[in-house]
Coordinates of C-alpha atoms in Angstrom, one line a residue:
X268 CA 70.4 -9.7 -2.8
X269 CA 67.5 -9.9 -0.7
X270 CA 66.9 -7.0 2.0
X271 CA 66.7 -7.5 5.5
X272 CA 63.3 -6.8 6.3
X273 CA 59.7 -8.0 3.9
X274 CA 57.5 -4.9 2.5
X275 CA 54.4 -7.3 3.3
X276 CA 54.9 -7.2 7.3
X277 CA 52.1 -4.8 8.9
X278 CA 52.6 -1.5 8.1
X279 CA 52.1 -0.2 11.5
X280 CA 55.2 -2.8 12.3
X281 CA 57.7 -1.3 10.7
X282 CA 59.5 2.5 10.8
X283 CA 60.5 4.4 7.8
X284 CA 64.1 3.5 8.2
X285 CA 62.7 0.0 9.0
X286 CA 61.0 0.4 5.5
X287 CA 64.8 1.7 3.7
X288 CA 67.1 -0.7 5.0
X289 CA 64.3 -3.2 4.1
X290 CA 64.8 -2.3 0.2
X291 CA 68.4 -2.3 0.9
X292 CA 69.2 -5.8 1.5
X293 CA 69.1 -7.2 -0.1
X294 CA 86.9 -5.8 -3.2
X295 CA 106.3 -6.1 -7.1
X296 CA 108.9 -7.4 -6.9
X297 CA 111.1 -6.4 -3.8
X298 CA 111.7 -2.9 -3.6
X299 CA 109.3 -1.8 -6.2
X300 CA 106.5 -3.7 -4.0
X301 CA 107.5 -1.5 -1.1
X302 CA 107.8 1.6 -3.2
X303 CA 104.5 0.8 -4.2
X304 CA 102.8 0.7 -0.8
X305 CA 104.9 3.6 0.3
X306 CA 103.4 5.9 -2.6
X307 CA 99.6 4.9 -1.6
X308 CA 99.9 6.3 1.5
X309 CA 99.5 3.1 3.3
X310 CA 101.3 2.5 6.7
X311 CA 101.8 -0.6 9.0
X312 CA 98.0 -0.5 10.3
X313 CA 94.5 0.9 8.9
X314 CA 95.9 3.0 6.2
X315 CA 94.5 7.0 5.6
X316 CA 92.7 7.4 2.4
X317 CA 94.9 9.4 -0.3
X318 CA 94.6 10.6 -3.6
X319 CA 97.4 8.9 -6.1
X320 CA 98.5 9.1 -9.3
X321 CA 96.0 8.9 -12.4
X322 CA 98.5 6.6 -14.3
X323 CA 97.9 3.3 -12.1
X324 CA 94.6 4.1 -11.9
X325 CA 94.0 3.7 -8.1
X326 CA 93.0 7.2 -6.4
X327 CA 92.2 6.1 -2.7
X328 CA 93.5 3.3 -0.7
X329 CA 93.3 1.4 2.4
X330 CA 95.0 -1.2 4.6
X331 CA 93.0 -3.4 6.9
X332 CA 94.5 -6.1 8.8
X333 CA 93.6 -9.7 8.6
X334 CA 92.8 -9.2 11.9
X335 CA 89.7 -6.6 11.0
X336 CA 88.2 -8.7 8.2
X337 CA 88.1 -11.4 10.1
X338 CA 85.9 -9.5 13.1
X339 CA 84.0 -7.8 10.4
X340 CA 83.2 -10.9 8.7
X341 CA 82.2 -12.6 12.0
X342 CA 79.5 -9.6 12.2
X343 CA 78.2 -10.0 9.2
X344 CA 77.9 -13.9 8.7
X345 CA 75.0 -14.2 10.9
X346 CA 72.9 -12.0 8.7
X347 CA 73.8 -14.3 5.4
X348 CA 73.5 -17.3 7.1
X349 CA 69.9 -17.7 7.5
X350 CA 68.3 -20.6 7.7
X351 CA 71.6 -21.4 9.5
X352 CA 72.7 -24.4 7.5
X353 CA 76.7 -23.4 8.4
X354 CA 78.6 -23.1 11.8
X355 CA 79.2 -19.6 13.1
X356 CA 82.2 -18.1 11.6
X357 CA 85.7 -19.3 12.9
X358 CA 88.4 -17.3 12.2
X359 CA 90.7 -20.3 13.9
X360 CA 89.6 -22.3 10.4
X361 CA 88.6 -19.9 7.8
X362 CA 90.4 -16.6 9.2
X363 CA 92.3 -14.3 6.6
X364 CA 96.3 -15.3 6.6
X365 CA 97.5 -11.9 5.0
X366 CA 96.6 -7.8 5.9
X367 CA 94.8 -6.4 2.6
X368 CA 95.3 -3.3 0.5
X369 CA 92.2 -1.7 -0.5
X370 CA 92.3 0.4 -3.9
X371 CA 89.9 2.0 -5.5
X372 CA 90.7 2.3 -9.1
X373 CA 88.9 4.6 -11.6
X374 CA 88.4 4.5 -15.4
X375 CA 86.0 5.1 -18.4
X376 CA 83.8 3.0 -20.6
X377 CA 81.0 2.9 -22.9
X378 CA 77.7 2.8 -23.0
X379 CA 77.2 -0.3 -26.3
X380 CA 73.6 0.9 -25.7
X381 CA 74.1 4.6 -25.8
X382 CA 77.5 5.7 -27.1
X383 CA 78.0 7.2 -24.1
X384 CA 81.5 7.2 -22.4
X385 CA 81.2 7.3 -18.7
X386 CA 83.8 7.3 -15.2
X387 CA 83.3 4.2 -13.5
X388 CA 85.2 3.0 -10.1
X389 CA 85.6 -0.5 -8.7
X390 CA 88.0 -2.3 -6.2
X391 CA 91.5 -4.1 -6.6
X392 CA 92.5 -5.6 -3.4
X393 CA 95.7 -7.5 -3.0
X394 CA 97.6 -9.2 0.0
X395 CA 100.2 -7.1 1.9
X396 CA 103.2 -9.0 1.3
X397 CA 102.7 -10.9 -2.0
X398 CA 105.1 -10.2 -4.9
X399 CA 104.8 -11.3 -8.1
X400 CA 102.2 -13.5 -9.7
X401 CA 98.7 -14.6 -7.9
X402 CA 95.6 -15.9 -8.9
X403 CA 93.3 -12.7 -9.5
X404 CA 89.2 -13.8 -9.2
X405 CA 86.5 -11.3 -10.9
X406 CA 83.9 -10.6 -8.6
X407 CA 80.7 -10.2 -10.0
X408 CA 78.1 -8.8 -7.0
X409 CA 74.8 -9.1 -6.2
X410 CA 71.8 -6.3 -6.7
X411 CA 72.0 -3.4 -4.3
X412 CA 68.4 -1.2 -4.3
X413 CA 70.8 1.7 -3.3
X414 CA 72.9 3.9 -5.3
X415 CA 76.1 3.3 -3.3
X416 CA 76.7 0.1 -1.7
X417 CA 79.3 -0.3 -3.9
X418 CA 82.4 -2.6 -3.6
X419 CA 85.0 0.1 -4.2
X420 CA 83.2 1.8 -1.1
X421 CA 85.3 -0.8 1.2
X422 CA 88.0 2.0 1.2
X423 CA 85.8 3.8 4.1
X424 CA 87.8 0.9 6.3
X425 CA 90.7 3.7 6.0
X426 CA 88.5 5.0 9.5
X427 CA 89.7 2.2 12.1
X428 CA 86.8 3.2 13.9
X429 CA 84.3 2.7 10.6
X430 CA 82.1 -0.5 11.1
X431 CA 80.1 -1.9 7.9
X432 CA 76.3 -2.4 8.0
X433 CA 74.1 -4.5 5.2
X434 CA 71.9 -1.5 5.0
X435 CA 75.2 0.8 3.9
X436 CA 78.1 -1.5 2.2
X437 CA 78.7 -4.1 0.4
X438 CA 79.2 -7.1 2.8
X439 CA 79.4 -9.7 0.0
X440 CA 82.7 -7.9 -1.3
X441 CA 83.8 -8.3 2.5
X442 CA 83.5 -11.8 2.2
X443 CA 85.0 -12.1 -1.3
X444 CA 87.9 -10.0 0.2
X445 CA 88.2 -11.5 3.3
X446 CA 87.8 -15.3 1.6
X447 CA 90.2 -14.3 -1.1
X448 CA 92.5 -11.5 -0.4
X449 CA 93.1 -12.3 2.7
X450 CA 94.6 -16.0 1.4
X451 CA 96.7 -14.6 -1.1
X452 CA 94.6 -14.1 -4.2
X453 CA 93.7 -10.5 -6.2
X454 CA 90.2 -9.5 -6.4
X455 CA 89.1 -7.0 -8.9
X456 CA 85.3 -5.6 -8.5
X457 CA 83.2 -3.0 -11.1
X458 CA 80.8 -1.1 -9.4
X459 CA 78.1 -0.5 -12.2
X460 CA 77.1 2.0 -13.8
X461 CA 74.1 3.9 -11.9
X462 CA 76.0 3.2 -8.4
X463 CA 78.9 4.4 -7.0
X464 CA 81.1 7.9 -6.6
X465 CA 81.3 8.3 -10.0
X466 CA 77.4 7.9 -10.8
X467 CA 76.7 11.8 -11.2
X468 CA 72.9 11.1 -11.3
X469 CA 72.9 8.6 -14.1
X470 CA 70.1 5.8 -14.2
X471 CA 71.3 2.5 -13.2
X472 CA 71.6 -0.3 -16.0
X473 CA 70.1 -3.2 -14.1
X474 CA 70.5 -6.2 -16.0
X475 CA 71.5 -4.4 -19.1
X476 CA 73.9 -7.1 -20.7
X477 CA 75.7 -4.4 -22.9
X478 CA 76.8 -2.2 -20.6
X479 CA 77.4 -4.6 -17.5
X480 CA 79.4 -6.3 -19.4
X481 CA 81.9 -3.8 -20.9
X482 CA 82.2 -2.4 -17.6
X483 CA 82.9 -5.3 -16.1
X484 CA 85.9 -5.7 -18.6
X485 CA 87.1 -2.2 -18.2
X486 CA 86.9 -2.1 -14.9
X487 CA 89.2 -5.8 -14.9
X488 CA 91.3 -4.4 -17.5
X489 CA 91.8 -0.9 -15.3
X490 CA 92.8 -3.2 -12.2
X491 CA 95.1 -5.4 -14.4
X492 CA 97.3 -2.3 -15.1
X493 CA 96.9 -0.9 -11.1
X494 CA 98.3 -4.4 -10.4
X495 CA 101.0 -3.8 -12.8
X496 CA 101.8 -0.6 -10.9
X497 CA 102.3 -2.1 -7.6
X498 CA 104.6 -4.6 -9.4
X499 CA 102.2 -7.7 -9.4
X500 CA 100.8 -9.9 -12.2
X501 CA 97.6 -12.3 -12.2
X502 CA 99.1 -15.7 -12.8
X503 CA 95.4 -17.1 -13.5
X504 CA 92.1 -15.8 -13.5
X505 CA 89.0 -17.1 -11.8
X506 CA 85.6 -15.3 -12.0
X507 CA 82.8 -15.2 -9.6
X508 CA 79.8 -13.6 -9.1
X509 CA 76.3 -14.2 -7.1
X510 CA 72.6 -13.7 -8.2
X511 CA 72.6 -10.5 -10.8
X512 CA 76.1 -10.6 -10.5
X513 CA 75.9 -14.3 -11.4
X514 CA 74.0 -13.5 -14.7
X515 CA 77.2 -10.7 -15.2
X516 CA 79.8 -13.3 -14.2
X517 CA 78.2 -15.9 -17.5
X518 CA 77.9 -12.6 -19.8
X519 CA 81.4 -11.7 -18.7
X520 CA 82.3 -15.0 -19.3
X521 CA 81.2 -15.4 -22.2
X522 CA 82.8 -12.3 -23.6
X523 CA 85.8 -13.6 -22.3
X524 CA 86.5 -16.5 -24.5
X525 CA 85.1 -14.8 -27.5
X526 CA 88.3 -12.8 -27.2
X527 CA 90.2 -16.2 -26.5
X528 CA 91.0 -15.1 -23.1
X529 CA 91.9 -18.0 -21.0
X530 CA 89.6 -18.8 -17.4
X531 CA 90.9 -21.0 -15.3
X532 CA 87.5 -21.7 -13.6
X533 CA 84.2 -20.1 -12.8
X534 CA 81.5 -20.3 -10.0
X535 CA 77.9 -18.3 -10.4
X536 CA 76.2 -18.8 -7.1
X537 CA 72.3 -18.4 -7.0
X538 CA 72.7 -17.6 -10.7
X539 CA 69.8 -16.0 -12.9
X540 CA 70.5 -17.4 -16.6
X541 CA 67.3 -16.8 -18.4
X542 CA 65.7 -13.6 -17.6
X543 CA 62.3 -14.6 -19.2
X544 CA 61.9 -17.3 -17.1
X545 CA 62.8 -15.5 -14.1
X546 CA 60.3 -12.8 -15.3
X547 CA 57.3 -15.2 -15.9
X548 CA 58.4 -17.1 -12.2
X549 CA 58.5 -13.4 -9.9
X550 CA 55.3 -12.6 -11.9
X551 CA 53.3 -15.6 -10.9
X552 CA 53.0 -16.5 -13.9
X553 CA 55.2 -19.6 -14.2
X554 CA 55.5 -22.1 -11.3
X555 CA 57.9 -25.3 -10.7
X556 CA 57.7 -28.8 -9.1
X557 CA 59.2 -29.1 -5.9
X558 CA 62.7 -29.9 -5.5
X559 CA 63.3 -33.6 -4.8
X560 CA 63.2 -34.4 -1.1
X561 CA 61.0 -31.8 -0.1
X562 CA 57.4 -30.9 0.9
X563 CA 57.1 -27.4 0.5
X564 CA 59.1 -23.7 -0.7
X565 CA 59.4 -20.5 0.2
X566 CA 57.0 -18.0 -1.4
X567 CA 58.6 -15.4 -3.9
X568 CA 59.8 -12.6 -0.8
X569 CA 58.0 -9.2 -1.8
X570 CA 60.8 -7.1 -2.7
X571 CA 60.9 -9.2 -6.1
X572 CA 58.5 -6.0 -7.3
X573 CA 61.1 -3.5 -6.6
X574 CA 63.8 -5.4 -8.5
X575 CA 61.5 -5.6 -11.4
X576 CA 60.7 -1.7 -10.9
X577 CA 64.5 -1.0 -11.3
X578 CA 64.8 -3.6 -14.2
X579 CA 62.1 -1.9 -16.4
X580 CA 63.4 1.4 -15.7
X581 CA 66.7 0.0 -17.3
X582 CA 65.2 -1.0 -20.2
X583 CA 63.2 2.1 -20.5
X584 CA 66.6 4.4 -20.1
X585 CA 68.8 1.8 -22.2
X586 CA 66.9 1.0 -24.9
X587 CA 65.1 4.0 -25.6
X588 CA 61.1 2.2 -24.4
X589 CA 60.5 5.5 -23.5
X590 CA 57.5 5.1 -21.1
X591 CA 58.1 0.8 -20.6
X592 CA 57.2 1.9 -17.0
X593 CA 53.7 2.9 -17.4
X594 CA 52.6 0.3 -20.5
X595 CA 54.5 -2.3 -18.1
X596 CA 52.7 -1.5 -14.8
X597 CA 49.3 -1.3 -13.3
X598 CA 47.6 2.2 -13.0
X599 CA 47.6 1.6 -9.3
X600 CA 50.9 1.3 -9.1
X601 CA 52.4 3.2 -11.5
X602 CA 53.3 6.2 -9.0
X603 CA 55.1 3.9 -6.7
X604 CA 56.8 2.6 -9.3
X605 CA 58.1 6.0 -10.5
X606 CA 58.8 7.1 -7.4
X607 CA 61.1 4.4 -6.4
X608 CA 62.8 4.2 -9.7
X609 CA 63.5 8.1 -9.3
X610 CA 65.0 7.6 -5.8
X611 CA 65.2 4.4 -4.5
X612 CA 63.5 5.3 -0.8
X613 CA 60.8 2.9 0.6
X614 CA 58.5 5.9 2.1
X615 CA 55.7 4.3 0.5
X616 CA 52.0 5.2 1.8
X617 CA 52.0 3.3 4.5
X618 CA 47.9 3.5 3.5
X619 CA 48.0 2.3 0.1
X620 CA 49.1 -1.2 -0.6
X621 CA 52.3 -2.4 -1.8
X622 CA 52.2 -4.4 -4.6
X623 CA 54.1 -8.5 -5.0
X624 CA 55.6 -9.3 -8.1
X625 CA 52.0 -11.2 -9.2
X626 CA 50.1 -8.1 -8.8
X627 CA 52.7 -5.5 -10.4
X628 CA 52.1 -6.2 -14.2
X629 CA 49.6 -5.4 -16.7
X630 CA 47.0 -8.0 -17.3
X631 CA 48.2 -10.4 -20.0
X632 CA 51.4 -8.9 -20.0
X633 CA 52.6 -12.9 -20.5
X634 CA 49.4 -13.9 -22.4
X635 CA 49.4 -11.5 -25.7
X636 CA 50.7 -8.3 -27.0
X637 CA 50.0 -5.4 -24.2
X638 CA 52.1 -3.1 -25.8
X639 CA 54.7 -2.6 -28.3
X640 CA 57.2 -1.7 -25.3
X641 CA 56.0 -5.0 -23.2
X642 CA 56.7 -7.3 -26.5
X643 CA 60.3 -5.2 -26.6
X644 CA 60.9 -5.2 -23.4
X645 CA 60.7 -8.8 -23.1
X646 CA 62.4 -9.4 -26.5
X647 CA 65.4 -7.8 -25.0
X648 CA 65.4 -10.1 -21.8
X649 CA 65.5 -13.2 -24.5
X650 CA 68.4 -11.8 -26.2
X651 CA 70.4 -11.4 -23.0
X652 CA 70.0 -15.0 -21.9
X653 CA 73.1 -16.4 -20.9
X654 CA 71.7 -20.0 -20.8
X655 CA 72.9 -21.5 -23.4
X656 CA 76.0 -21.5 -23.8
X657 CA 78.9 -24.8 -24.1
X658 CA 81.5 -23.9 -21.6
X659 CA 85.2 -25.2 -22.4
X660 CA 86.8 -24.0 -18.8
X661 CA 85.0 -25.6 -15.6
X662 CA 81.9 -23.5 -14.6
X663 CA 80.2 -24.1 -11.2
X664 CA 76.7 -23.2 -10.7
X665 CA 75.7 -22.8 -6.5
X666 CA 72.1 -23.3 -6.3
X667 CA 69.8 -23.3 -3.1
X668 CA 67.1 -25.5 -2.2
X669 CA 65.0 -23.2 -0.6
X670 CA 66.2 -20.0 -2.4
X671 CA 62.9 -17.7 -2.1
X672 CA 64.0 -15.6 -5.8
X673 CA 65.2 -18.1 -7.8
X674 CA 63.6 -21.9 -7.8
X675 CA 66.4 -24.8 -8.4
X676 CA 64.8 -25.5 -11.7
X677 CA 65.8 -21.7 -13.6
X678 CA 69.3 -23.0 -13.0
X679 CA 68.8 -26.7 -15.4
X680 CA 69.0 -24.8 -18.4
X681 CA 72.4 -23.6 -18.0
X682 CA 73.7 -27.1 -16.7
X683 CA 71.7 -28.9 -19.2
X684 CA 73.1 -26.8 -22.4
X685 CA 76.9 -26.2 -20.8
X686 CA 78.1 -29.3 -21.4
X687 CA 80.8 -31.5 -19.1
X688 CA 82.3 -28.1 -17.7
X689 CA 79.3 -27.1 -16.2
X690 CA 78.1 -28.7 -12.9
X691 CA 75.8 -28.3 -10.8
X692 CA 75.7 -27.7 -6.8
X693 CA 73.0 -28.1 -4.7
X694 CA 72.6 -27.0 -1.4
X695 CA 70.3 -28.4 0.9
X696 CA 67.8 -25.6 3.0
X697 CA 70.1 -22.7 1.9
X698 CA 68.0 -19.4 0.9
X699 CA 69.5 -17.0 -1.4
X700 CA 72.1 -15.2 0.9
X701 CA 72.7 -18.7 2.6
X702 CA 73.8 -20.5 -1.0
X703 CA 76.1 -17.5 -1.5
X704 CA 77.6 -17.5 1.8
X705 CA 77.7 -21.8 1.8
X706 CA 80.0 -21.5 -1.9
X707 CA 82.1 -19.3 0.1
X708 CA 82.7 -21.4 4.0
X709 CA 80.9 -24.3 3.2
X710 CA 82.2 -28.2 3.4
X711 CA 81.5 -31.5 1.9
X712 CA 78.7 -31.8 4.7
X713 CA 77.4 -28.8 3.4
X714 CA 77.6 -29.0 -0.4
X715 CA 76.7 -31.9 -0.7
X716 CA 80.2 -33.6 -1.2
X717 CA 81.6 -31.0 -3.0
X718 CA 84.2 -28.6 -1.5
X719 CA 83.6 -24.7 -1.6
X720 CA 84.9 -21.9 -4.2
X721 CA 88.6 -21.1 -2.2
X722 CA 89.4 -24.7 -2.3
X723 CA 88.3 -25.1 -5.6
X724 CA 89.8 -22.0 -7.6
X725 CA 93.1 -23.1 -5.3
X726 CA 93.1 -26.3 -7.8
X727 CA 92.2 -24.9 -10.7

C-alpha cells in the first residue's frame, strides 16, 4: 500500500513527519444475541472498550454506527481514489445499512519457519442486529511500513471523538468494514505477525508464506469460534485481500482447499503472485510492454526500496540468511537499510541520497551467484509463488492499468495457469490504491462491465 508522499521529492520540500507518514502509506439467536452484546460492554451508540472473557476470544470491543463509517469512509475515499476514476463517495448509494460491532479477538500460532508459538490479534466485525447465519469474507490487507496500523486497531473507534488518519490506521479495513459489515456480512482480519498489540518487539514476516499463512487461518479459525459466542454462524465464506494481502489471500486460498474447505468465491485486487518477477520488475531489472490502449506508465514510485528493505529483513529473520541484508544491498546503502528495518522511521539524511529500487541491490544480483544468501533468498521467493495454481471455486483478480507497483502483465500468470475460475479485471487509469478502492465502489462503467466485489460475493 503505497504512502502518501514520494522519498524522491526535494529534500528541503518535505518535513520529518512529512518524511514518516510518507513511508506509512502506503475489520445469536434472540436472546442469546442480546446477551451477547450486553456482555461486551456495548451500548446503543459508540461502545467503551472492555476487557471480556478469554473463552470467545474477543478482549475489546466497539460499536460504531452506520452512520460513522459512512463519514469516515467519505474522509478517506479521496485519498484512495487517485487518479479519480470513481465519483465521490455517496452514502445515499453505497452507505452502510446496519451499526457494526468491533471485536478484537486474540489467539496463538506458530511460527512453520521457527517453531515458535506466538499471541496474535485481528478483527471480527459483525452487523448489530443480525442473528444467525451470514456470509463471513476473509480480509487479507495491504503492506503497512508501520508496526501498528493494524485492522484489529479499528477498536480505537470506542472514542466517538477518535478520527482515523492513513498515516495511523488501517483505512482499507474501514472500507472492508464499512462495504461489508455494514451490509450484513462478517469480516474476520489477522494482523500479522511483527504488527500489532501483541508484537512485543518481534521482526515482522513480510511476505513469509509460512507464517502469513497459518496466521491467517488461526486468526479465521479464532473469529469463527468468537462468532460462535455471540450466537452467529458463517453461512459461506468469501476471501479477499489487496496487494501483499492479495499474495496472502491466493496462499490462504490455497491452503484452504488442501484441507477441502469449501470458498464460495475469492477476489485479490492488485495481486502480487510471483515474487521473482515482482523482484526483477522493482529492481529494474525486468520491464513489460505497455498495456493495450495506452502510450505511457507510471514509473516504479520510490518507496518500492523500502518494501524490499522489510522483505529481505524477513527472509534474513525467517529463514535463518543471517546477514541477507548486507550480501543483498549496496555498501552505500547498507546503513539506511538497517536502520529502517530496525525501526521503521524515514529520518533519513536528508544529505545523502535515497536509494530506488534499481539502485538498492548488489550488482548482478539477477545476473549470477552474488552470494549464497542472494541465490537463497531468491530460491525462497520461487517457492512461495502462488501463480500457478488451477482454482475450482471462482477467483477474481482486480488489476490496474496504471498501477505504479505492479504492471498488468505480473497478474497473466495467475489468470493464464487458474483455469475457467480465474478471471481477470481490468481497470482502466486506476493506480494501486485506485484498483483496490474501484473492486470495492466501482460499476460496470468502471470495471469494465463487470460489477464490483459486494455485488459479486452477494451471488456467490
Amino acid at each position: 500500500m503505497p504512502p502518501q508522499n514520494d522519498p524522491s521529492a526535494p529534500a528541503q520540500a518535505q518535513s520529518s513527519a512529512e518524511r514518516i507518514d510518507r513511508a506509512r502509506r502506503a475489520l445469536v439467536f434472540g436472546a442469546a444475541l442480546s446477551a451477547g452484546v450486553a456482555g461486551a460492554g456495548l451500548g446503543p451508540a459508540n461502545a467503551a472498550v472492555r476487557r471480556s472473557s478469554a473463552r470467545s476470544g474477543i478482549d475489546r470491543s466497539a460499536r460504531v454506527s452506520a452512520a460513522r463509517l459512512d463519514a469516515e469512509v467519505a474522509k478517506a475515499f479521496p485519498l484512495f481514489n487517485v487518479p479519480a476514476i470513481l465519483p465521490p463517495f455517496d452514502a445515499a448509494s453505497a452507505g452502510a445499512r446496519f451499526d457494526v460491532d468491533l471485536h478484537r479477538i486474540v489467539t496463538t500460532t506458530r511460527v512453520p519457519e521457527t517453531g515458535a508459538r506466538v499471541q496474535v490479534s485481528g478483527l471480527l466485525a459483525v452487523p448489530v442486529g443480525k442473528i444467525g447465519e451470514l456470509p463471513l469474507v476473509s480480509w487479507q490487507h495491504g503492506t503497512i511500513l508501520s508496526f501498528d496500523q493494524v485492522p484489529s486497531n479499528l477498536i480505537r473507534l470506542a472514542d466517538p471523538d477518535y478520527a482515523l488518519t492513513d498515516a495511523a490506521d488501517s483505512l482499507e479495513t474501514l472500507f472492508n468494514v464499512q462495504r461489508f459489515a455494514g451490509q450484513g456480512y462478517a469480516v474476520i482480519a489477522a494482523d500479522y505477525v511483527g504488527k500489532g498489540p501483541f508484537r512485543d518487539g518481534r521482526d515482522e514476516a513480510y511476505v513469509v508464506k509460512g507464517v502469513s499463512v497459518q496466521t491467517c487461518l488461526d486468526i479465521l479459525q479464532a473469529g469463527k469460534a468468537a462468532m460462535t459466542s455471540l450466537g452467529l454462524a458463517p453461512s459461506k465464506l468469501l476471501l479477499n485481500g489487496w496487494s501483499q494481502g492479495a499474495l496472502n489471500t491466493q496462499w490462504l486460498h490455497q491452503a484452504l482447499r488442501r484441507r477441502s474447505t469449501p470458498i464460495a468465491a475469492t477476489a485479490a485486487a492488485s495481486p502480487f503472485n510471483d515474487l521473482n518477477e515482482a523482484w526483477s520488475y522493482w529492481a529494474g531489472a525486468q520491464s513489460f510492454a505497455l498495456p493495450a490502449g495506452t502510450t505511457s506508465y507510471p514509473a516504479l514510485p520510490s518507496w518500492i526500496s523500502l518494501c524490499m528493505i522489510v522483505a529481505l529483513g524477513s527472509y534474513e529473520r525467517y529463514y535463518g540468511l543471517n546477514g541477507l541484508l548486507d550480501s543483498a544491498i549496496r555498501p552505500d546503502f547498507r546503513e539506511l537499510a538497517r536502520k529502517y528495518w530496525s525501526d521503521y522511521k524515514t529520518d533519513f539524511d536528508p544529505a545523502k541520497p535515497f536509494p530506488t529500487g534499481a539502485e538498492l541491490l548488489v550488482p548482478g544480483f539477477f545476473e549470477r551467484a552474488t552470494d549464497d544468501r542472494n541465490s537463497a533468498f531468491l530460491r525462497h521467493l520461487a517457492a512461495n509463488r502462488a501463480s500457478y495454481w488451477r482454482y475450482d471455486s471462482p477467483i477474481r483478480f482486480h488489476y490496474g492499468l496504471a498501477d505504479e507497483a505492479l504492471h498488468p502483465a505480473m497478474v497473466y500468470r495467475a489468470l493464464s495457469a487458474g483455469g475457467h475460475a480465474a478471471t481477470g479485471i481490468p481497470t482502466a487509469g486506476a493506480s494501486h490504491r485506485a484498483t483496490f478502492l474501484a473492486s470495492l465502489y466501482g460499476d460496470a462503467a468502471s470495471l469494465g462491465g463487470a460489477e464490483n466485489v459486494l455485488s459479486w460475493f452477494g451471488k456467490s
